[in-house]
């Protein structure tokens, strides 16, 4: 792996975890402390940024559905611009950077510009949500597989190329990222493809934060809840043979 200390103009794509600064990896905290510029997501702000140097320039580039957001091409340009100026840059992304975080677009921009980079993995919100709820993501006899899916395509709608057989499999723990708005439609499709409506489901919001919210329910119950809810904060959905009996 390239050494940022030996490469003026270096980008570290750092995973911030779910937001609890104690869930940062040691490497993530070190890269933040060394950075001269930090481009951060909304969900990777707050106490996590306390690890950044007081001299670092902090630039908010977060994206939120339905709100004014930084364009991806603008974020890419900022990464290249600051790295070409010979600075150590951290791109701070929530959860694990490689899970539904637009990492690919930023890597492609850096590679095209000849900028050296590294990826610092972290705790994904799926693992953090399961831990906060006191349950495992897998179960030896009833959930031998776990799958991560997105509930929204680039337009914010339910993707049109869903593998229904896979996500309606009752023996799989399925984690839905960015799925609050589309979950009522998704739940209808799951029932149509054989998944029982009383399948256990978990809704997790603000995991690792003081206002953390965990709701244990069923697929049908969560669909009703999402139908009536106004989506103001991102949340994570999990369903399948969850160990609610522990």
Coordinates of C-alpha atoms in Angstrom, one line a residue:
X1 CA 0.0 0.0 0.0
X2 CA 1.3 3.5 -0.7
X3 CA 2.5 5.5 2.3
X4 CA 0.8 8.9 2.7
X5 CA 3.8 10.3 4.5
X6 CA 6.0 9.6 1.4
X7 CA 3.4 10.9 -1.0
X8 CA 2.6 14.6 -1.0
X9 CA -0.8 14.8 -2.5
X10 CA -2.5 11.7 -1.1
X11 CA -6.1 10.8 -0.4
X12 CA -7.3 8.5 2.3
X13 CA -10.9 7.3 1.9
X14 CA -11.7 6.8 5.5
X15 CA -14.7 4.9 7.0
X16 CA -16.2 6.8 10.0
X17 CA -18.4 3.9 11.2
X18 CA -22.0 4.6 12.3
X19 CA -21.1 7.9 14.1
X20 CA -19.9 6.8 17.5
X21 CA -16.3 8.0 17.7
X22 CA -15.4 5.0 19.8
X23 CA -16.2 2.8 16.8
X24 CA -13.5 4.5 14.7
X25 CA -10.6 2.2 13.9
X26 CA -7.1 3.3 15.1
X27 CA -6.0 3.9 11.5
X28 CA -9.1 6.1 10.8
X29 CA -8.3 8.2 13.9
X30 CA -4.7 8.5 12.9
X31 CA -5.5 9.5 9.3
X32 CA -7.9 12.2 10.6
X33 CA -5.2 13.6 12.9
X34 CA -2.7 13.7 10.0
X35 CA -5.0 15.3 7.5
X36 CA -4.7 18.8 6.2
X37 CA -8.1 18.7 4.5
X38 CA -11.1 16.7 5.5
X39 CA -14.1 16.3 3.1
X40 CA -16.9 14.8 5.3
X41 CA -20.4 13.4 4.9
X42 CA -23.3 14.6 7.1
X43 CA -23.4 11.3 8.9
X44 CA -19.7 11.3 9.5
X45 CA -19.6 14.6 11.3
X46 CA -20.1 15.5 15.0
X47 CA -17.8 14.0 17.6
X48 CA -15.9 12.0 14.9
X49 CA -14.5 15.2 13.6
X50 CA -12.9 15.9 17.0
X51 CA -10.1 13.6 15.9
X52 CA -9.2 15.9 13.0
X53 CA -6.3 18.4 13.6
X54 CA -7.4 21.9 14.6
X55 CA -5.4 23.2 11.7
X56 CA -7.2 21.0 9.1
X57 CA -9.7 22.6 6.7
X58 CA -13.1 20.9 7.1
X59 CA -15.4 20.8 4.1
X60 CA -18.9 19.5 4.3
X61 CA -19.9 17.5 1.1
X62 CA -22.8 15.4 2.5
X63 CA -25.7 14.1 0.5
X64 CA -29.2 13.9 1.8
X65 CA -32.3 12.8 -0.1
X66 CA -34.6 15.7 -0.7
X67 CA -32.1 18.3 0.5
X68 CA -29.5 20.5 -1.2
X69 CA -26.5 18.3 -1.6
X70 CA -23.0 18.4 -3.0
X71 CA -22.8 17.1 -6.6
X72 CA -20.6 14.0 -6.9
X73 CA -18.5 15.6 -9.7
X74 CA -17.9 18.6 -7.4
X75 CA -16.7 16.2 -4.6
X76 CA -14.4 14.4 -7.1
X77 CA -13.0 17.8 -8.3
X78 CA -12.3 18.9 -4.7
X79 CA -10.4 15.7 -3.9
X80 CA -8.2 16.0 -7.0
X81 CA -7.7 19.8 -6.5
X82 CA -6.4 19.5 -2.9
X83 CA -4.3 16.4 -3.6
X84 CA -2.7 18.1 -6.6
X85 CA -1.8 21.0 -4.2
X86 CA 0.4 18.5 -2.3
X87 CA -2.0 18.1 0.7
X88 CA -2.9 15.0 2.7
X89 CA -6.6 14.7 2.2
X90 CA -9.2 12.6 4.0
X91 CA -12.5 11.8 2.4
X92 CA -14.6 10.8 5.5
X93 CA -17.5 8.6 4.7
X94 CA -20.1 7.2 7.1
X95 CA -20.3 3.5 7.9
X96 CA -17.9 1.5 5.8
X97 CA -16.9 3.4 2.7
X98 CA -17.3 0.5 0.4
X99 CA -20.9 -0.2 1.2
X100 CA -23.3 2.0 -0.8
X101 CA -21.1 5.1 -0.4
X102 CA -20.3 6.1 -4.0
X103 CA -16.8 5.1 -3.4
X104 CA -16.4 3.8 -6.9
X105 CA -16.9 7.2 -8.5
X106 CA -14.3 8.8 -6.3
X107 CA -11.7 6.1 -6.8
X108 CA -12.2 6.4 -10.6
X109 CA -11.7 10.2 -10.4
X110 CA -8.5 9.8 -8.4
X111 CA -7.1 7.0 -10.6
X112 CA -7.8 9.1 -13.7
X113 CA -5.9 12.0 -12.2
X114 CA -3.0 9.8 -11.1
X115 CA -3.6 10.6 -7.4
X116 CA -2.3 8.0 -4.9
X117 CA -5.0 6.8 -2.5
X118 CA -5.9 4.2 0.2
X119 CA -9.1 2.9 1.5
X120 CA -9.5 2.6 5.3
X121 CA -12.4 0.2 6.1
X122 CA -14.7 0.6 9.1
X123 CA -17.7 -0.6 10.9
X124 CA -20.7 -0.7 8.7
X125 CA -24.1 0.5 10.0
X126 CA -25.5 -3.0 9.5
X127 CA -23.1 -4.5 12.0
X128 CA -23.6 -1.6 14.4
X129 CA -27.4 -1.8 14.3
X130 CA -27.3 -5.6 14.9
X131 CA -24.9 -5.1 17.9
X132 CA -27.1 -2.3 19.3
X133 CA -30.1 -4.5 19.1
X134 CA -28.2 -7.3 20.8
X135 CA -28.6 -9.8 17.9
X136 CA -26.3 -11.5 15.4
X137 CA -26.5 -10.9 11.7
X138 CA -26.4 -14.6 11.0
X139 CA -27.8 -17.7 12.9
X140 CA -26.2 -21.1 12.6
X141 CA -29.4 -23.0 11.8
X142 CA -31.8 -20.4 10.3
X143 CA -29.8 -17.6 8.7
X144 CA -26.7 -18.9 7.0
X145 CA -26.4 -15.9 4.7
X146 CA -26.6 -12.2 5.0
X147 CA -27.2 -9.8 2.1
X148 CA -26.9 -6.0 1.8
X149 CA -29.2 -4.3 -0.7
X150 CA -30.2 -0.7 -1.6
X151 CA -33.8 0.4 -1.4
X152 CA -33.3 3.2 -3.9
X153 CA -31.8 3.7 -7.3
X154 CA -30.2 6.9 -8.6
X155 CA -33.7 8.4 -8.9
X156 CA -34.6 7.6 -5.3
X157 CA -37.1 4.9 -6.4
X158 CA -37.2 1.2 -5.7
X159 CA -34.7 -0.4 -8.2
X160 CA -36.4 -2.1 -11.1
X161 CA -34.0 -5.1 -11.4
X162 CA -34.6 -6.6 -8.0
X163 CA -33.8 -10.3 -7.6
X164 CA -37.0 -11.1 -5.7
X165 CA -36.2 -14.8 -5.2
X166 CA -33.0 -13.8 -3.3
X167 CA -34.5 -11.0 -1.2
X168 CA -37.7 -12.9 -0.3
X169 CA -35.6 -15.9 0.9
X170 CA -36.9 -16.5 4.5
X171 CA -33.6 -18.1 5.5
X172 CA -31.5 -15.0 4.8
X173 CA -30.9 -11.9 6.9
X174 CA -31.5 -9.0 4.5
X175 CA -30.2 -5.5 5.3
X176 CA -31.8 -2.6 3.3
X177 CA -29.9 0.7 3.0
X178 CA -31.7 3.8 2.0
X179 CA -35.0 2.0 1.9
X180 CA -37.4 4.0 4.1
X181 CA -39.4 5.7 1.3
X182 CA -39.6 2.5 -0.8
X183 CA -40.1 -0.1 1.9
X184 CA -44.0 -0.2 1.6
X185 CA -43.5 -1.1 -2.1
X186 CA -40.7 -3.5 -1.3
X187 CA -42.7 -5.2 1.4
X188 CA -45.6 -5.7 -1.1
X189 CA -43.2 -7.4 -3.5
X190 CA -41.7 -9.6 -0.8
X191 CA -45.2 -10.8 0.2
X192 CA -46.1 -11.5 -3.5
X193 CA -42.9 -13.6 -3.8
X194 CA -43.7 -15.7 -0.7
X195 CA -42.1 -14.0 2.3
X196 CA -44.5 -14.0 5.2
X197 CA -45.7 -10.6 6.4
X198 CA -44.9 -11.6 10.0
X199 CA -41.2 -12.1 9.3
X200 CA -39.2 -10.3 12.0
X201 CA -37.9 -6.8 11.0
X202 CA -35.7 -4.2 12.7
X203 CA -35.7 -0.5 12.0
X204 CA -32.5 1.3 13.2
X205 CA -31.9 5.1 13.2
X206 CA -29.1 7.2 14.5
X207 CA -27.2 4.1 15.7
X208 CA -24.4 5.0 18.1
X209 CA -25.8 8.5 18.8
X210 CA -27.6 9.7 21.9
X211 CA -30.9 9.8 20.0
X212 CA -30.6 6.2 18.8
X213 CA -33.8 4.5 17.9
X214 CA -34.4 0.8 17.4
X215 CA -37.9 -0.6 16.5
X216 CA -38.5 -4.4 16.6
X217 CA -41.4 -5.2 14.4
X218 CA -42.4 -7.3 11.4
X219 CA -42.2 -6.7 7.7
X220 CA -45.9 -5.8 7.6
X221 CA -45.7 -3.7 10.7
X222 CA -42.7 -1.8 9.3
X223 CA -44.4 -1.3 6.0
X224 CA -47.3 0.4 7.8
X225 CA -45.0 2.4 9.9
X226 CA -43.0 3.7 6.8
X227 CA -46.3 4.4 4.9
X228 CA -47.3 6.8 7.6
X229 CA -43.9 8.2 8.5
X230 CA -42.3 11.4 7.2
X231 CA -38.7 10.5 6.3
X232 CA -36.4 13.2 7.9
X233 CA -33.4 11.1 8.9
X234 CA -31.7 8.1 7.3
X235 CA -32.4 4.7 8.7
X236 CA -31.5 1.1 8.2
X237 CA -33.9 -1.8 7.8
X238 CA -33.2 -5.5 8.6
X239 CA -35.5 -8.4 8.1
X240 CA -35.4 -12.2 8.2
X241 CA -34.9 -14.8 10.9
X242 CA -33.7 -12.3 13.4
X243 CA -32.9 -13.5 16.9
X244 CA -35.5 -11.5 18.7
X245 CA -36.0 -14.4 21.1
X246 CA -32.7 -13.9 22.8

